[in-house]
Amino acid sequence: MRYLVTIILSLSLFCTTDLFGQFTPAAVVVSKEKTERDGIEFYIHKVVKDQTIFSISKAYGISAITIINDNPVLKSGLKEGETIYIRTSELKVRNEVAKPDFKKHIVRWYETLESIARKYNVSEEDIIKINSLNNRTIRTRQELMIPVPANVVIEEENIVTEPVARTVTESGNEIKKETERVPDNVMPVRSERKHTYEVSLILPIGSNNTDTPQDGNNNYLDFYQGFLLAAQELKSEGMNANIKVFDLSDFKNSSLLAQSGRLDGSDIIIGPVFMNEVEPILNYASERNIPLVSPMDPKTDALAENHPDFFQASSSPYSQQLALLKNLTPRNHVTLIFESSNADQDLVDMTKEILNNKRIQYNSLSYNLLSGRSVGPQMAEKLSKENMNDVIVVSNSEGFVSDVLRNLNLLNTRNNYQITLYGTNRWRSFESVDINYFHSMNLHISLQYYVDYSDENVKKFLARYRALYGTEPTPYSFQAYDIAYYFMGALNTLGTNFSRKLERYQRNLLQTDMVFERSGSNNGFINKASRLIIYNPDYSINISRHSR
C-alpha cells in the first residue's frame, strides 16, 4: 500500500545549533537543474560529502520521508556523488487539481462521504470520480474538491485548511480565533480499523521548561528522528499514517494547544513530555476517547486514575525495584545495606515494603562513611557463612557504594562468603567503583532502558540511523523508536480500540520493554516492564527481558 506521512513541524526545530555535536553536515546549495518525471517537477541534486538526508530535506523544504520515497536508492544510505531527485513542491500536483468550478472542502473528523454529499447536494459518485478516490473511505483533514451546482448556496464556515501531503509549520501563533464547532447533534464514533490513522506527536522543541535538560532541543530533535525511523519501518507493514508534530513552545501552555482544534481527529496523541503539560491534553483526549501516551515522565502515573485511555510508557522506580527482587523468596538469606544519613530514604522504604509483602525476612545494616573502615566485622555478622547471601545495597551515593563493595569483596575473597549483589541503575555510571566487583559478586540491576548492541534489530536501526542522519542515535532516539513502533503498530494491528486487546499484543523493542497493567477498569495503563542486567564472573552480561 502507498504510504503517506504528513509531518507538521515548527520551523524552530530546524534552528538548533551544534545539532550533531562534533559532526557538522556540509552546506546544501539548492540545485538550479530541474527535470520532470511522471508529470512532477524535480530538482536534480548531486550529493556532496558530509551532506545528510536531514540537511538536504531542510534546504529544499521537502520532508525526509518524501525524498526517500522518491529515491529508492536511499534505502541503503546516502552516498557521496550520488544523484537524487527532489520535488520542487509537494503541493504542485494537488494545486493543479483546483478549478474555479469546484469548492474545496476539508474533511472533519465526524464527517462521512454521505454527509458531505448531502451537504452540497451532489452524489457520492461525483465526489469519488472528481477526487479519484478508490473507495468511499475518507480521512480527517483530507482535501476534497466538490462540484457545486449553480443553484446551491453553501454557507461559509470557519475552518483551518491544512493540506495532507506536504510539510507545513504548526505553530501556536497561527491559531485562528474562530474554531471549528461540531453540530450539537453529532457524536463522534471511533471505528476499530481505518485506512489511514492520525498520529499527533507533541514535543518541547524550543521549551524553556525547567525540567528540560541542558541541550534539550537536540534531545527532542533526536527523539523526532527516531520516531520517523519507526514510521518508516511500519510502512513495510502496510500502515498509512498522517503524523503531525507540534512544538509545544509555540503555545503559551498546553491548554491552548488543546483548545486550538489542532488535535481534533487524532487517533492517538503521544506527548507532551512533562507532567504539568500532560494534564490539560489528557483531559481533552479523555473527553474524546483518544489514547494519550506519556513518553518519558514516570511521575505522570498519578494521572492514570479515571483516565482509561492513558498510557505511561516509562516504568516507575517501584516497578523497577520490584522487578529486581522478583526472584527472591522467603528461603533466601537477605541482607539490606543502606546509608544511615537517610539518603535515598524513599528507595529504602520502598525496598522494605517489597520484601515485607513477599514475606521475606532480612537483616539490616546502616552506617556512614566515617565508620566504613571498621564496619567489616558488623557486615560479617549479618551474612551467612554457609548459604548464598543476597545483599541489597540501597544507595545511589558513589562514595558509599564504593565502600560497601570494598568491604563485601574482602569477605567474599578472604573469608569465602558467597554473595549475590543487588544494586541500582545509577551504579553503571559510577567511575570510582571497581567494575570487577560487579562481576565477582554477580551484580543484578533492574533498568528501564538498556540497549543490547549485539541484537540484530539494534544493528539494523544503527545502520539506518547513521545513513539517514549522519550521526549516532541517543537514548532519546531509541526511546522514540520504541514508542512509535509499539503504539503506531498497535493502531495498525488492533485498530483504534487497541487498549482493549493489549493482552495479545507484543513487540520486540530496542531499548525498553512494554508490559502494561491497570489498577482498575476505569484507570489508565502503566508500564511495568524492566530489563534485568546480570554481571557474571566470566565477565559476560546476561539480559533478562520482562515477560508477561
Coordinates of C-alpha atoms in Angstrom, one line a residue:
M1 CA 0.0 0.0 0.0
R2 CA 1.1 3.5 -0.7
Y3 CA 2.5 5.1 2.5
L4 CA 1.6 8.7 3.2
V5 CA 3.2 10.6 6.1
T6 CA 2.3 14.2 6.8
I7 CA 4.8 15.9 9.1
I8 CA 3.7 19.2 10.6
L9 CA 6.6 20.7 12.5
S10 CA 7.6 24.1 13.8
L11 CA 10.4 25.8 11.9
S12 CA 12.2 26.3 15.2
L13 CA 13.0 22.6 15.1
F14 CA 15.5 23.3 12.3
C15 CA 17.1 26.3 14.0
T16 CA 19.0 24.5 16.8
T17 CA 22.8 25.0 16.7
D18 CA 25.5 22.4 17.2
L19 CA 23.0 19.8 16.1
F20 CA 25.1 16.8 16.0
G21 CA 27.9 17.7 18.4
Q22 CA 31.2 17.4 16.7
F23 CA 29.6 16.3 13.3
T24 CA 28.6 19.3 11.1
P25 CA 26.7 18.4 7.9
A26 CA 28.1 20.0 4.7
A27 CA 26.2 23.0 3.5
V28 CA 23.5 22.2 0.9
V29 CA 23.0 24.5 -2.1
V30 CA 19.7 24.2 -3.8
S31 CA 20.2 23.0 -7.4
K32 CA 19.3 25.1 -10.4
E33 CA 18.8 22.0 -12.6
K34 CA 15.3 20.6 -12.9
T35 CA 13.6 17.7 -14.7
E36 CA 10.2 16.3 -14.9
R37 CA 9.1 12.7 -14.1
D38 CA 5.6 11.4 -14.3
G39 CA 4.2 14.9 -14.5
I40 CA 6.1 16.0 -11.4
E41 CA 8.9 18.6 -11.4
F42 CA 12.1 17.7 -9.6
Y43 CA 15.4 19.3 -8.7
I44 CA 18.5 17.3 -9.7
H45 CA 20.7 17.2 -6.7
K46 CA 24.2 15.8 -6.6
V47 CA 25.2 14.6 -3.1
V48 CA 28.3 16.2 -1.6
K49 CA 30.5 14.6 1.2
D50 CA 29.0 15.0 4.7
Q51 CA 25.6 16.0 3.5
T52 CA 22.7 14.1 5.2
I53 CA 19.1 13.4 4.2
F54 CA 18.1 15.7 7.0
S55 CA 20.2 18.6 5.9
I56 CA 19.1 18.2 2.3
S57 CA 15.5 18.0 3.5
K58 CA 15.9 21.2 5.4
A59 CA 17.5 23.1 2.5
Y60 CA 14.8 22.1 0.0
G61 CA 11.9 22.3 2.4
I62 CA 10.7 18.8 1.4
S63 CA 10.2 16.1 4.1
A64 CA 12.9 13.4 4.5
I65 CA 10.3 10.7 4.0
T66 CA 9.2 12.2 0.7
I67 CA 12.8 12.3 -0.5
I68 CA 13.4 8.7 0.5
N69 CA 10.2 7.5 -1.2
D70 CA 11.1 9.3 -4.4
N71 CA 14.6 7.8 -4.4
P72 CA 14.6 4.1 -3.7
V73 CA 18.4 4.1 -3.9
L74 CA 18.5 5.9 -0.5
K75 CA 17.1 2.8 1.3
S76 CA 20.8 1.7 1.5
G77 CA 22.0 5.1 2.7
L78 CA 23.2 8.4 1.2
K79 CA 26.4 8.2 -0.8
E80 CA 28.8 11.0 -2.0
G81 CA 28.5 11.7 -5.7
E82 CA 25.0 10.1 -6.0
T83 CA 22.3 12.0 -7.9
I84 CA 18.9 12.2 -6.3
Y85 CA 15.7 13.8 -7.3
I86 CA 13.8 16.3 -5.0
R87 CA 10.4 17.6 -5.7
T88 CA 10.2 21.4 -6.3
S89 CA 6.9 21.4 -4.3
E90 CA 5.0 18.7 -2.5
L91 CA 1.8 20.6 -3.3
K92 CA 2.3 21.0 -7.0
V93 CA 0.2 18.2 -8.3
R94 CA -2.6 18.9 -5.8
N95 CA -2.7 22.6 -6.7
E96 CA -3.2 21.7 -10.4
V97 CA -6.5 20.0 -9.5
A98 CA -8.2 23.1 -8.2
K99 CA -10.6 24.6 -10.7
P100 CA -12.9 27.6 -10.3
D101 CA -16.0 25.3 -10.9
F102 CA -15.3 23.4 -7.7
K103 CA -15.4 24.2 -4.0
K104 CA -12.6 22.9 -1.7
H105 CA -13.8 21.0 1.4
I106 CA -11.6 19.9 4.3
V107 CA -13.0 16.7 5.9
R108 CA -13.8 17.0 9.6
W109 CA -13.4 14.0 12.0
Y110 CA -17.1 13.4 12.3
E111 CA -18.0 13.6 8.6
T112 CA -18.6 10.8 6.1
L113 CA -18.8 10.8 2.4
E114 CA -22.6 10.5 2.6
S115 CA -22.9 13.5 4.9
I116 CA -20.6 15.7 2.7
A117 CA -22.6 14.8 -0.5
R118 CA -25.8 15.6 1.3
K119 CA -24.5 18.9 2.5
Y120 CA -23.5 20.1 -1.0
N121 CA -26.5 18.4 -2.8
V122 CA -24.2 16.3 -5.0
S123 CA -23.9 12.5 -5.5
E124 CA -21.2 10.4 -3.7
E125 CA -20.2 9.0 -7.0
D126 CA -19.4 12.6 -8.3
I127 CA -17.1 13.2 -5.4
I128 CA -15.4 9.9 -5.8
K129 CA -14.9 10.5 -9.5
I130 CA -13.6 14.1 -9.2
N131 CA -11.1 13.2 -6.4
S132 CA -10.0 9.8 -7.9
L133 CA -11.0 8.0 -4.7
N134 CA -10.5 4.2 -4.6
N135 CA -13.5 3.7 -2.4
R136 CA -15.9 5.5 0.0
T137 CA -13.2 5.9 2.8
I138 CA -12.2 9.4 3.6
R139 CA -9.9 10.7 6.3
T140 CA -9.9 13.6 8.7
R141 CA -8.5 16.8 7.1
Q142 CA -8.5 15.3 3.7
E143 CA -8.9 17.9 1.0
L144 CA -11.8 17.2 -1.4
M145 CA -12.9 19.1 -4.5
I146 CA -16.7 19.3 -4.6
P147 CA -18.6 20.0 -7.9
V148 CA -21.1 22.7 -6.7
P149 CA -24.4 23.1 -8.7
A150 CA -25.1 26.7 -9.7
N151 CA -28.4 26.9 -7.8
V152 CA -26.9 25.7 -4.5
V153 CA -25.9 28.3 -1.9
I154 CA -23.3 27.0 0.5
E155 CA -22.9 28.6 3.9
E156 CA -19.3 29.5 4.5
E157 CA -17.7 28.0 7.6
N158 CA -14.6 28.9 9.6
I159 CA -12.2 26.0 9.1
V160 CA -8.5 25.7 9.2
T161 CA -7.3 24.4 5.8
E162 CA -4.4 22.1 6.1
P163 CA -3.1 20.2 3.1
V164 CA -2.5 16.5 3.7
A165 CA 0.6 15.9 1.5
R166 CA 3.2 18.5 2.5
T167 CA 5.4 19.6 5.3
V168 CA 4.0 22.8 6.9
T169 CA 4.5 24.7 10.1
E170 CA 2.2 24.0 13.0
S171 CA 2.6 27.0 15.4
G172 CA 0.6 28.4 18.2
N173 CA 0.9 31.9 16.5
E174 CA -1.2 30.6 13.7
I175 CA -4.3 29.7 15.8
K176 CA -7.4 31.2 14.4
K177 CA -9.9 32.9 16.7
E178 CA -12.7 31.0 15.1
T179 CA -12.7 27.4 16.0
E180 CA -14.5 24.5 14.3
R181 CA -17.7 23.5 16.1
V182 CA -19.2 20.1 15.9
P183 CA -23.0 20.3 15.5
D184 CA -24.7 19.5 18.8
N185 CA -26.5 16.5 17.4
V186 CA -23.3 14.9 16.1
M187 CA -21.5 12.4 18.3
P188 CA -18.0 11.1 17.4
V189 CA -17.8 7.4 16.6
R190 CA -14.4 5.7 17.0
S191 CA -14.0 2.9 14.5
E192 CA -11.9 -0.2 15.1
R193 CA -9.8 -0.3 11.8
K194 CA -9.1 2.6 9.5
H195 CA -7.4 3.1 6.1
T196 CA -5.3 6.0 7.5
Y197 CA -4.5 6.8 11.1
E198 CA -4.0 10.3 12.5
V199 CA -1.0 10.5 14.9
S200 CA -0.2 13.6 16.9
L201 CA 3.3 14.0 18.5
I202 CA 3.8 16.8 21.0
L203 CA 7.4 17.8 21.9
P204 CA 9.1 20.7 23.7
I205 CA 11.5 21.5 20.9
G206 CA 12.2 25.1 22.0
S207 CA 11.0 24.7 25.5
N208 CA 12.1 26.8 28.5
N209 CA 10.6 24.2 30.9
T210 CA 12.9 23.9 33.9
D211 CA 12.6 20.1 33.6
T212 CA 14.2 20.2 30.2
P213 CA 17.9 19.1 30.4
Q214 CA 20.7 21.2 29.1
D215 CA 20.9 21.0 25.3
G216 CA 17.3 19.8 25.5
N217 CA 16.5 21.0 22.0
N218 CA 18.9 18.5 20.5
N219 CA 17.5 15.7 22.7
Y220 CA 14.0 16.2 21.3
L221 CA 15.2 16.5 17.7
D222 CA 16.9 13.1 18.3
F223 CA 13.5 11.9 19.6
Y224 CA 11.8 13.2 16.4
Q225 CA 14.4 11.5 14.2
G226 CA 13.9 8.1 16.0
F227 CA 10.2 8.5 15.7
L228 CA 10.5 8.9 11.9
L229 CA 12.5 5.8 11.5
A230 CA 9.8 3.7 13.3
A231 CA 7.2 5.2 11.0
Q232 CA 9.3 4.1 8.0
E233 CA 9.5 0.6 9.5
L234 CA 5.7 0.4 9.8
K235 CA 5.4 1.4 6.2
S236 CA 6.6 -2.1 5.3
E237 CA 3.8 -3.5 7.4
G238 CA 1.3 -1.6 5.3
M239 CA 0.4 1.2 7.7
N240 CA -0.9 4.5 6.4
A241 CA -0.5 7.3 8.9
N242 CA -0.6 11.1 8.9
I243 CA 1.9 12.3 11.6
K244 CA 1.6 15.8 13.0
V245 CA 4.4 17.1 15.2
F246 CA 3.7 20.1 17.5
D247 CA 6.3 22.2 19.1
L248 CA 4.7 23.0 22.5
S249 CA 7.0 26.1 22.9
D250 CA 4.9 27.8 20.2
F251 CA 2.0 27.8 22.7
K252 CA 1.8 29.6 26.0
N253 CA 0.7 26.4 27.6
S254 CA -0.7 23.0 26.6
S255 CA -4.2 24.1 27.4
L256 CA -4.1 26.5 24.4
L257 CA -3.0 23.6 22.2
A258 CA -5.9 21.5 23.4
Q259 CA -8.3 24.4 22.7
S260 CA -6.9 25.2 19.3
G261 CA -8.6 22.3 17.5
R262 CA -5.3 21.2 16.0
L263 CA -5.5 17.9 17.8
D264 CA -9.1 17.2 16.5
G265 CA -9.4 13.9 14.7
S266 CA -6.3 12.3 16.3
D267 CA -6.4 8.5 16.7
I268 CA -3.5 8.7 19.2
I269 CA -1.6 11.6 20.9
I270 CA 2.0 11.0 22.0
G271 CA 3.2 13.6 24.5
P272 CA 3.6 16.1 26.0
V273 CA 6.8 15.1 27.8
F274 CA 6.4 16.7 31.3
M275 CA 3.6 16.0 33.8
N276 CA 2.5 19.6 34.1
E277 CA 2.0 19.8 30.4
V278 CA 0.3 16.4 30.0
E279 CA -2.8 17.0 32.2
P280 CA -4.6 19.6 30.0
I281 CA -4.0 17.5 26.9
L282 CA -5.1 14.4 28.8
N283 CA -8.4 16.0 29.8
Y284 CA -9.0 16.9 26.2
A285 CA -8.1 13.4 25.0
S286 CA -10.3 11.6 27.6
E287 CA -13.4 13.6 26.6
R288 CA -12.9 12.2 23.1
N289 CA -11.7 8.7 24.0
I290 CA -8.4 9.3 22.3
P291 CA -5.4 7.3 23.7
L292 CA -2.7 9.5 25.1
V293 CA 0.9 8.3 25.7
S294 CA 3.1 10.0 28.3
P295 CA 6.5 9.1 26.7
M296 CA 9.1 9.7 29.5
D297 CA 8.0 11.2 32.8
P298 CA 7.4 8.5 35.4
K299 CA 5.6 11.0 37.7
T300 CA 2.6 11.0 35.3
D301 CA 1.4 7.7 36.8
A302 CA -0.6 10.0 39.2
L303 CA -2.8 11.0 36.2
A304 CA -3.8 7.4 35.4
E305 CA -6.8 7.4 37.7
N306 CA -10.1 7.8 35.9
H307 CA -8.4 8.1 32.5
P308 CA -8.8 4.7 30.9
D309 CA -7.1 5.6 27.6
F310 CA -3.9 7.0 29.3
F311 CA -0.6 5.2 28.9
Q312 CA 2.6 5.8 30.8
A313 CA 5.5 4.4 28.7
S314 CA 8.1 4.8 31.4
S315 CA 8.1 2.4 34.4
S316 CA 8.1 3.7 37.9
P317 CA 11.0 3.3 40.4
Y318 CA 8.8 0.9 42.4
S319 CA 8.2 -1.3 39.3
Q320 CA 11.9 -1.4 38.6
Q321 CA 12.8 -2.4 42.2
L322 CA 10.0 -5.0 42.2
A323 CA 11.5 -6.5 39.0
L324 CA 14.9 -6.5 40.6
L325 CA 13.8 -8.5 43.7
K326 CA 11.2 -10.7 42.0
N327 CA 13.2 -13.9 42.2
L328 CA 13.8 -13.6 46.0
T329 CA 11.8 -16.0 48.2
P330 CA 11.5 -16.5 52.0
R331 CA 14.1 -19.2 51.7
N332 CA 16.8 -16.7 50.7
H333 CA 19.3 -15.2 53.2
V334 CA 18.8 -11.5 52.6
T335 CA 20.7 -8.5 53.9
L336 CA 19.8 -4.9 53.3
I337 CA 22.6 -2.3 53.5
F338 CA 21.9 1.5 53.3
E339 CA 23.4 4.8 54.5
S340 CA 22.4 6.0 58.0
S341 CA 22.2 9.6 56.8
N342 CA 18.7 9.0 55.4
A343 CA 20.0 9.5 51.9
D344 CA 17.7 7.6 49.4
Q345 CA 15.2 7.0 52.2
D346 CA 12.3 6.7 49.7
L347 CA 14.2 3.9 47.9
V348 CA 15.0 2.2 51.3
D349 CA 11.3 2.3 52.4
M350 CA 10.2 1.0 49.0
T351 CA 12.6 -1.9 49.2
K352 CA 11.5 -2.8 52.7
E353 CA 7.8 -2.7 51.6
I354 CA 8.5 -5.1 48.7
L355 CA 10.4 -7.5 51.0
N356 CA 7.7 -7.4 53.6
N357 CA 5.0 -8.0 51.0
K358 CA 6.9 -11.1 49.8
R359 CA 7.2 -12.3 53.4
I360 CA 11.0 -12.3 53.2
Q361 CA 12.9 -11.9 56.4
Y362 CA 16.0 -9.8 56.2
N363 CA 18.9 -8.4 58.2
S364 CA 19.6 -4.7 58.0
L365 CA 22.9 -2.8 58.3
S366 CA 23.1 1.0 58.1
Y367 CA 26.3 3.1 58.6
N368 CA 28.0 6.2 57.4
L369 CA 31.3 6.6 55.6
L370 CA 33.2 7.7 58.8
S371 CA 32.7 4.2 60.2
G372 CA 33.4 2.5 56.9
R373 CA 36.9 1.2 57.8
S374 CA 35.6 -0.6 60.9
V375 CA 32.3 -1.9 59.5
G376 CA 33.7 -5.2 58.1
P377 CA 33.0 -7.3 61.3
Q378 CA 29.5 -5.8 61.6
M379 CA 28.8 -6.7 58.0
A380 CA 30.1 -10.3 58.5
E381 CA 27.7 -10.7 61.4
K382 CA 24.7 -10.0 59.1
L383 CA 25.8 -12.6 56.5
S384 CA 25.6 -16.4 56.4
K385 CA 28.8 -18.4 56.2
E386 CA 27.1 -21.5 54.9
N387 CA 24.5 -20.1 52.5
M388 CA 24.3 -17.8 49.5
N389 CA 23.9 -14.2 50.6
D390 CA 21.6 -11.9 48.7
V391 CA 22.9 -8.5 49.5
I392 CA 20.7 -5.5 48.5
V393 CA 22.6 -2.2 48.7
V394 CA 20.1 0.6 48.6
S395 CA 22.1 3.6 47.7
N396 CA 22.8 6.0 44.8
S397 CA 25.9 7.5 46.6
E398 CA 29.1 6.6 44.7
G399 CA 31.3 7.0 47.8
F400 CA 29.1 4.9 50.0
V401 CA 28.6 2.2 47.4
S402 CA 32.3 2.0 46.7
D403 CA 32.9 1.5 50.5
V404 CA 30.2 -1.2 50.8
L405 CA 31.6 -3.1 47.8
R406 CA 35.2 -2.9 49.0
N407 CA 34.1 -4.5 52.4
L408 CA 31.9 -7.1 50.7
N409 CA 34.7 -8.1 48.3
L410 CA 37.1 -8.7 51.3
L411 CA 34.5 -11.0 52.8
N412 CA 34.0 -12.7 49.5
T413 CA 37.7 -13.2 48.6
R414 CA 39.3 -13.7 52.0
N415 CA 36.5 -15.4 54.0
N416 CA 34.7 -17.2 51.2
Y417 CA 31.3 -15.7 51.8
Q418 CA 29.1 -16.4 48.8
I419 CA 27.4 -13.1 47.7
T420 CA 24.9 -12.2 45.1
L421 CA 24.7 -8.4 44.8
Y422 CA 21.7 -6.2 44.0
G423 CA 22.2 -2.5 43.1
T424 CA 20.5 0.5 41.5
N425 CA 20.7 1.7 37.9
R426 CA 22.9 4.6 38.9
W427 CA 25.8 2.3 39.5
R428 CA 26.6 1.8 35.9
S429 CA 27.7 5.5 35.7
F430 CA 30.0 5.3 38.7
E431 CA 33.6 5.9 37.8
S432 CA 35.4 5.2 41.1
V433 CA 33.8 1.8 41.8
D434 CA 35.8 -1.2 40.6
I435 CA 33.8 -2.9 38.0
N436 CA 35.5 -6.2 38.9
Y437 CA 33.3 -6.2 42.0
F438 CA 30.2 -6.2 39.8
H439 CA 31.3 -9.5 38.1
S440 CA 32.8 -11.3 41.1
M441 CA 29.7 -10.8 43.2
N442 CA 27.2 -11.4 40.4
L443 CA 25.6 -7.9 40.4
H444 CA 21.9 -7.6 39.5
I445 CA 20.5 -4.3 38.2
S446 CA 17.0 -3.5 37.0
L447 CA 17.0 -1.0 34.2
Q448 CA 14.2 0.7 32.3
Y449 CA 16.5 1.5 29.4
Y450 CA 19.2 -0.8 28.1
V451 CA 20.4 -1.3 24.5
D452 CA 21.9 -4.7 23.6
Y453 CA 24.3 -3.8 20.8
S454 CA 24.6 -7.5 19.8
D455 CA 20.9 -7.6 18.9
E456 CA 20.2 -7.8 15.2
N457 CA 17.3 -5.3 15.3
V458 CA 19.6 -2.8 17.1
K459 CA 22.3 -3.3 14.4
K460 CA 19.8 -2.6 11.7
F461 CA 18.5 0.5 13.5
L462 CA 22.0 1.8 13.9
A463 CA 22.8 1.4 10.2
R464 CA 19.7 3.1 9.1
Y465 CA 20.0 6.0 11.6
R466 CA 23.6 6.6 10.6
A467 CA 22.8 6.5 6.9
L468 CA 19.9 8.9 7.2
Y469 CA 21.1 11.4 9.7
G470 CA 24.9 11.1 9.6
T471 CA 25.3 10.8 13.4
E472 CA 24.9 8.3 16.3
P473 CA 21.4 7.8 17.9
T474 CA 21.0 8.9 21.5
P475 CA 18.8 7.3 24.2
Y476 CA 16.1 9.7 23.1
S477 CA 16.3 8.3 19.5
F478 CA 15.9 4.7 20.8
Q479 CA 13.0 5.7 23.1
A480 CA 11.1 7.4 20.3
Y481 CA 11.6 4.5 18.0
D482 CA 10.3 2.1 20.6
I483 CA 7.2 4.2 21.5
A484 CA 6.3 4.9 17.8
Y485 CA 6.9 1.2 16.8
Y486 CA 4.8 -0.1 19.8
F487 CA 1.8 2.3 19.7
M488 CA 1.5 3.0 16.0
G489 CA 2.0 -0.7 15.5
A490 CA -0.9 -1.3 17.9
L491 CA -3.1 1.0 15.9
N492 CA -2.2 -0.8 12.7
T493 CA -2.6 -4.3 14.1
L494 CA -5.5 -3.9 16.5
G495 CA -7.3 -0.7 15.4
T496 CA -8.3 2.4 17.4
N497 CA -9.6 0.4 20.3
F498 CA -6.3 -1.3 20.8
S499 CA -6.3 -0.7 24.6
R500 CA -8.9 -3.4 25.0
K501 CA -6.7 -6.0 23.3
L502 CA -3.2 -5.4 24.6
E503 CA -3.0 -8.8 26.3
R504 CA -2.5 -10.4 22.9
Y505 CA -0.1 -7.7 21.5
Q506 CA 3.7 -7.6 21.9
R507 CA 6.6 -6.0 20.0
N508 CA 10.3 -6.7 20.1
L509 CA 11.7 -3.2 21.0
L510 CA 15.3 -1.8 21.1
Q511 CA 15.9 -0.1 24.4
T512 CA 12.9 -0.8 26.6
D513 CA 10.1 -3.3 27.0
M514 CA 6.4 -2.6 27.4
V515 CA 4.0 -4.6 29.5
F516 CA 1.1 -2.5 30.6
E517 CA -1.2 -3.0 33.6
R518 CA -4.1 -1.0 35.0
S519 CA -5.3 -0.9 38.6
G520 CA -8.9 -0.7 37.6
S521 CA -11.1 -0.8 34.6
N522 CA -11.6 2.9 34.6
N523 CA -7.9 3.7 35.2
G524 CA -5.1 4.1 32.7
F525 CA -2.2 1.8 31.8
I526 CA 1.3 1.9 33.5
N527 CA 4.3 0.2 32.0
K528 CA 5.6 -2.4 34.5
A529 CA 8.5 -3.8 32.4
S530 CA 12.2 -3.6 33.2
R531 CA 15.3 -5.3 31.9
L532 CA 17.3 -7.2 34.4
I533 CA 21.1 -7.0 33.8
I534 CA 23.3 -9.7 35.5
Y535 CA 27.1 -9.4 35.6
N536 CA 28.7 -12.8 35.6
P537 CA 32.1 -13.9 37.0
D538 CA 33.4 -14.7 33.4
Y539 CA 32.8 -11.0 32.6
S540 CA 29.8 -11.7 30.4
I541 CA 26.5 -9.9 30.9
N542 CA 23.1 -11.6 30.8
I543 CA 20.0 -9.6 29.8
S544 CA 16.6 -10.8 31.1
R545 CA 13.7 -9.1 29.4
H546 CA 10.4 -8.6 31.1
S547 CA 7.8 -11.3 30.2
R548 CA 4.0 -11.2 30.8

